[in-house]
Tab-separated table of C-alpha atoms in Angstrom:
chain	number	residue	atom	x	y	z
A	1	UNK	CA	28.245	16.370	-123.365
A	2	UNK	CA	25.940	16.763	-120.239
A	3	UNK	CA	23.312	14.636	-121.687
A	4	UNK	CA	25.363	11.714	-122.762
A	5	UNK	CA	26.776	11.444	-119.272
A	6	UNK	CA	23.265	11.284	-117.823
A	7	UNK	CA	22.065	7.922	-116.270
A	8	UNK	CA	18.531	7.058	-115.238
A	9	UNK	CA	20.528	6.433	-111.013
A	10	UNK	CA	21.596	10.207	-111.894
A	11	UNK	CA	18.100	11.477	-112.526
A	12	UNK	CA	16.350	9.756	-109.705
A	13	UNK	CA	19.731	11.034	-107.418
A	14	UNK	CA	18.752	15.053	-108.664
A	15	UNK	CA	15.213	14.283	-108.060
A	16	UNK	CA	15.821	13.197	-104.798
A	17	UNK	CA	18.008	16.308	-104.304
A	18	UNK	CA	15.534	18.523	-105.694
A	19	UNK	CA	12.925	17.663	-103.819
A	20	UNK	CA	15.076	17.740	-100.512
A	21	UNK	CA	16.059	21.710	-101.515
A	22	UNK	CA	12.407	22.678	-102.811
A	23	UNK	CA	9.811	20.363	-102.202
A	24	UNK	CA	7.593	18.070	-103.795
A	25	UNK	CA	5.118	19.963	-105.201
A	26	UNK	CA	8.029	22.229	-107.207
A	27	UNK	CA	9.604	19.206	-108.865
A	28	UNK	CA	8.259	19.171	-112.492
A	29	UNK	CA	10.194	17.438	-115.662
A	30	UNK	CA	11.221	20.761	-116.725
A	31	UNK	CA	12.619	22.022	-113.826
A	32	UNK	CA	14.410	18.781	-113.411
A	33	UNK	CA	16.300	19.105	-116.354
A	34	UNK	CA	16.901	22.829	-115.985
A	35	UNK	CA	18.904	21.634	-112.239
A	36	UNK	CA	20.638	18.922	-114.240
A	37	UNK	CA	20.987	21.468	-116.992
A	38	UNK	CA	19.754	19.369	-119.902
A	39	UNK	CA	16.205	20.112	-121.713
A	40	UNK	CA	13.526	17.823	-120.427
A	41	UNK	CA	13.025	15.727	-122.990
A	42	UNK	CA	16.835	14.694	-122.654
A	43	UNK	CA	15.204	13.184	-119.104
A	44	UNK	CA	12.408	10.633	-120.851
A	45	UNK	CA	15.519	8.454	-121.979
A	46	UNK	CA	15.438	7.733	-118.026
A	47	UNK	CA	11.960	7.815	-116.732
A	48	UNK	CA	8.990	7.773	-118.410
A	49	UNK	CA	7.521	10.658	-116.642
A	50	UNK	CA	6.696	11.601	-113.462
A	51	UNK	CA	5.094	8.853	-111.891
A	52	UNK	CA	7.852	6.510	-112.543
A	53	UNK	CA	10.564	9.238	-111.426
A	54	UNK	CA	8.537	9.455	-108.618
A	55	UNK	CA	8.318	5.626	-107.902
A	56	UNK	CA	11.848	5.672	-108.886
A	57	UNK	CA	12.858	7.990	-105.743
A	58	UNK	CA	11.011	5.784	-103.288
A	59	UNK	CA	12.280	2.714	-104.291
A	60	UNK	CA	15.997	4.396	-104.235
A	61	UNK	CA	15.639	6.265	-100.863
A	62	UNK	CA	14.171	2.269	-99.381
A	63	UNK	CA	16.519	0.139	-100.516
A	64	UNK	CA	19.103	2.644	-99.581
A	65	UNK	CA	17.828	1.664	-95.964
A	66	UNK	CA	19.777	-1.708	-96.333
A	67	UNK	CA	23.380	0.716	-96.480
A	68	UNK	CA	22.056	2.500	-93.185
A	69	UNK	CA	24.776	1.610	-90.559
A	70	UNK	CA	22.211	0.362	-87.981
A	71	UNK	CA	21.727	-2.544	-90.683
A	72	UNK	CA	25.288	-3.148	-91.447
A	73	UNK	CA	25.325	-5.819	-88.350
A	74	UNK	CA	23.242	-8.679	-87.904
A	75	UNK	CA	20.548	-8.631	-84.845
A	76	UNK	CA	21.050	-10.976	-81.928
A	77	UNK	CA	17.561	-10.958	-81.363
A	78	UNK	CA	14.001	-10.261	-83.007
A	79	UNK	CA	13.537	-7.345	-80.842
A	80	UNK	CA	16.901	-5.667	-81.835
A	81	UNK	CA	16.305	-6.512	-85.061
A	82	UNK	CA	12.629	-4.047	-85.158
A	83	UNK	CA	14.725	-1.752	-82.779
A	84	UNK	CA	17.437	-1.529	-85.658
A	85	UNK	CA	15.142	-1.410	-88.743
A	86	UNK	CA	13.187	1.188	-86.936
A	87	UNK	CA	15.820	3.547	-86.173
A	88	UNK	CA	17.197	3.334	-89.335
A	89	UNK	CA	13.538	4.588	-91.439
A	90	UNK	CA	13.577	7.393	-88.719
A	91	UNK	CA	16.755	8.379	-89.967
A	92	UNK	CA	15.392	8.702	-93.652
A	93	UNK	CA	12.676	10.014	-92.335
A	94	UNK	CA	14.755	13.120	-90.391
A	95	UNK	CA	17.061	13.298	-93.501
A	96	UNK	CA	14.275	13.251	-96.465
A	97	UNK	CA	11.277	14.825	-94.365
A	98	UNK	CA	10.160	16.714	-97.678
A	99	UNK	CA	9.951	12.870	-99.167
A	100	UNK	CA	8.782	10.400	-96.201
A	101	UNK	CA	5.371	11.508	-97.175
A	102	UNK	CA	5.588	10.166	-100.713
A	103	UNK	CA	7.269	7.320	-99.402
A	104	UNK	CA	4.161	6.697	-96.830
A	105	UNK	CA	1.208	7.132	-99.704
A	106	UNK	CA	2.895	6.119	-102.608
A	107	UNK	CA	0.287	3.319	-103.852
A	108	UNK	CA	2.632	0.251	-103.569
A	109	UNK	CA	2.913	-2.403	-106.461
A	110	UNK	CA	1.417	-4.774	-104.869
A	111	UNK	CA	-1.385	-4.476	-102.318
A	112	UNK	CA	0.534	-6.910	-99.594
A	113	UNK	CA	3.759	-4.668	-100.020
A	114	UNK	CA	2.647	-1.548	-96.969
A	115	UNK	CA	4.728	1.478	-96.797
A	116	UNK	CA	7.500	2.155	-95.720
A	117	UNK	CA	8.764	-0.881	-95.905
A	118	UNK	CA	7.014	-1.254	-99.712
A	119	UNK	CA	9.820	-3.374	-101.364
A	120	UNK	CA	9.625	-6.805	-101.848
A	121	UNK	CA	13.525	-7.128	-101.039
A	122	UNK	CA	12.038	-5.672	-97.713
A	123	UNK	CA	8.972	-8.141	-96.809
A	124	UNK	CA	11.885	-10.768	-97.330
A	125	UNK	CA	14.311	-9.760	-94.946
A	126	UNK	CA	11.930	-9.018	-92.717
A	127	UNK	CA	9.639	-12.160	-92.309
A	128	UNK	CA	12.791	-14.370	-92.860
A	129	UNK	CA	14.494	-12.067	-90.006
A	130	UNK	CA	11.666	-12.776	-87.518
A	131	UNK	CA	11.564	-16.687	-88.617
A	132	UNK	CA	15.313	-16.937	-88.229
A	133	UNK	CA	13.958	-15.846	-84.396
A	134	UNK	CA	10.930	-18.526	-84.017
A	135	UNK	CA	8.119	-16.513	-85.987
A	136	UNK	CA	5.373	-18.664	-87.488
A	137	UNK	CA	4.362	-17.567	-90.289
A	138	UNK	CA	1.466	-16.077	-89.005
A	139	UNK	CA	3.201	-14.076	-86.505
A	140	UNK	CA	5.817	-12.484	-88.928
A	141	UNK	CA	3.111	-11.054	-91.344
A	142	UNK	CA	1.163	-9.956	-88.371
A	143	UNK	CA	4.145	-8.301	-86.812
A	144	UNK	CA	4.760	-6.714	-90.455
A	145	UNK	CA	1.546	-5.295	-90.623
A	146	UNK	CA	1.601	-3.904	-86.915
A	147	UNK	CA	5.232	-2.534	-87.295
A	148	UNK	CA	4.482	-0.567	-90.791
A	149	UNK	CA	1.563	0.579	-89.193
A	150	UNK	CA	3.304	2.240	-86.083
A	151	UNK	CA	6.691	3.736	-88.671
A	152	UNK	CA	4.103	5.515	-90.977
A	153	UNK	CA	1.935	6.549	-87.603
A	154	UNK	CA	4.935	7.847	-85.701
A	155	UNK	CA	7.357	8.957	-88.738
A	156	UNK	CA	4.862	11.490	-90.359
A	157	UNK	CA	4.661	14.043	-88.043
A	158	UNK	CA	7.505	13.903	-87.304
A	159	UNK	CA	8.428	14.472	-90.719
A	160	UNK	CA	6.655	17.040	-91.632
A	161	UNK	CA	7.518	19.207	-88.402
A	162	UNK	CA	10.429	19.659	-89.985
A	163	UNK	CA	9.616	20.629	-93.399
A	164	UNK	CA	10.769	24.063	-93.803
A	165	UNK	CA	7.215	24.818	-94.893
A	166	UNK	CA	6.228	24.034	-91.186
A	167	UNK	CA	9.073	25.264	-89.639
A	168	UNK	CA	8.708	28.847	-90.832
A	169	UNK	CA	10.064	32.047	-89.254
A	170	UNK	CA	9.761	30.674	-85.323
A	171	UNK	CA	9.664	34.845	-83.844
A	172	UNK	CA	7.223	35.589	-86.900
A	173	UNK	CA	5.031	32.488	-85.915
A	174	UNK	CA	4.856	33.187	-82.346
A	175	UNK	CA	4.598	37.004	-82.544
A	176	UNK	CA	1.626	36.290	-84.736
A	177	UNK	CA	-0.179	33.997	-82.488
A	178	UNK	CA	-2.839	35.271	-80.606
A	179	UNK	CA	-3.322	33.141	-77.719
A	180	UNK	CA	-5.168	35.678	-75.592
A	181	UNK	CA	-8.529	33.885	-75.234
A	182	UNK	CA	-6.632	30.084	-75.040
A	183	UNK	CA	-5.508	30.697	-71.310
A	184	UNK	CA	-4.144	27.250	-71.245
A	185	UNK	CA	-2.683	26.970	-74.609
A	186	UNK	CA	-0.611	29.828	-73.627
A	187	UNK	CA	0.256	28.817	-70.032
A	188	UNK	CA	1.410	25.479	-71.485
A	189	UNK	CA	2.786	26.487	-74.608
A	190	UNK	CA	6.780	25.934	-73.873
A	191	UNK	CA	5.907	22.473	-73.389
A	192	UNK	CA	3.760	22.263	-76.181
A	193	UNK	CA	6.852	23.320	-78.127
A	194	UNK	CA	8.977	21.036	-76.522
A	195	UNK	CA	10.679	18.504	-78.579
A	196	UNK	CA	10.992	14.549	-77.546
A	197	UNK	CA	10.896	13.020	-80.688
A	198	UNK	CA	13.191	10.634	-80.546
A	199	UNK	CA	11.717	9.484	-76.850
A	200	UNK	CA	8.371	9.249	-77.914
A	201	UNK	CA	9.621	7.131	-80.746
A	202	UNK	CA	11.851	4.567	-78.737
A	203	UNK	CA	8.577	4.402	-76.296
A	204	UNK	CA	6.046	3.854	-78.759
A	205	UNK	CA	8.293	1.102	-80.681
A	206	UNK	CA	8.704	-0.517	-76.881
A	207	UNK	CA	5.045	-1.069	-76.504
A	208	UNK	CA	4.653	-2.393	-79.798
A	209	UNK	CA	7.567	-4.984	-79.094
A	210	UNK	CA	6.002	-5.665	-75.959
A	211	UNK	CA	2.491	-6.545	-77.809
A	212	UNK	CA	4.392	-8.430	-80.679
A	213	UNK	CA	5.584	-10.279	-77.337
A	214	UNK	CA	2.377	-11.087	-75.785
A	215	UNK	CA	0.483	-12.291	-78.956
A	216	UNK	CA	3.728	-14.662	-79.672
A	217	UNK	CA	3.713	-16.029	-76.085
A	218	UNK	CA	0.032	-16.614	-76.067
């Protein structure tokens, strides 16, 4: 009954789900179909293995950026338009950290599609949305290039410092630290700790606009 109800959006939607609960490196075929309680062959009607489920849950979680509701309204200008697309990966990113690393190395289908934004639905909307704003064509696949460049820069650590993996027992982590010959490191260490993610982020993506700017201008 289970298995007839089973689609291929279903198995890429547990995926997903698995992955989020127990990581990437857990997620096998059979342990797949054991969470959608099916054998795992009932799962190769879907996907062809793993590669494609993985490929599969990339594509999903990318084009699920266009639903994001920082990209349910049109942009009044390039800039808000970079400003909107980029706050909207970082909130994959935060949601899927366990997965924003297979979205950033996944080898792309093409060699001109760059992660994260890998799809070709995605290198549309984005050099039409900066030629809708003056772009040459020049200048929107340069500012593609630059702007993939600074999400998968900025989003990985970010991602991964909140894997649970990474995150850990904090009192265990710190208790077993021995900082007693890094004078420094320990003086400084609640700032080190400190978190301004989402600063650093809008600050990093203004001096990228701000060279996107200059290189238009000149």
């Amino acid at each position: 009954m289970v298995q007839q109800r089973l689609d291929r959006a279903q198995v890429v939607e547990s995926a997903i789900a698995f992955v989020d609960a127990c990581g990437l490196s857990e997620l096998t075929m059979r342990r797949l179909g054991t969470a959608l309680d099916v054998e795992a062959m009932a799962l190769y009607r879907h996907v062809s293995g793993r590669g494609d489920l993985l490929e599969a849950m990339v594509d999903e979680l990318i084009d699920g950026l266009f639903d994001d509701d920082l990209m349910t309204e049109d942009s009044h200008s390039w800039e808000e338009y970079l400003q909107r697309v980029a706050n909207a990966t970082r909130n994959l990113a935060l949601k899927h950290p366990r997965i924003f690393p297979l979205i950033a190395t996944q080898p792309p289908q093409a060699p001109w599609l760059r992660p994260p934004l890998r799809s070709v639905r995605w290198v549309e909307d984005f050099l039409s949305s900066l030629q809708r704003f003056g772009f040459a064509d020049a200048e929107a696949v340069a500012a593609y290039k630059a702007f993939t460049s600074f999400l998968v820069g900025a989003l990985l650590l970010q991602a991964a410092s909140l894997t649970p993996e990474v995150l850990g027992d904090e009192e265990e982590s710190s208790a077993g630290d021995d900082l007693g010959e890094y004078p420094t490191v320990r003086r400084l260490q609640g700032l080190l700790m400190e978190d301004h993610g989402q600063r650093e982020f809008d600050d990093a993506l203004d001096d990228l606009i701000e060279r996107i700017r200059t290189s238009t201008q000149g």
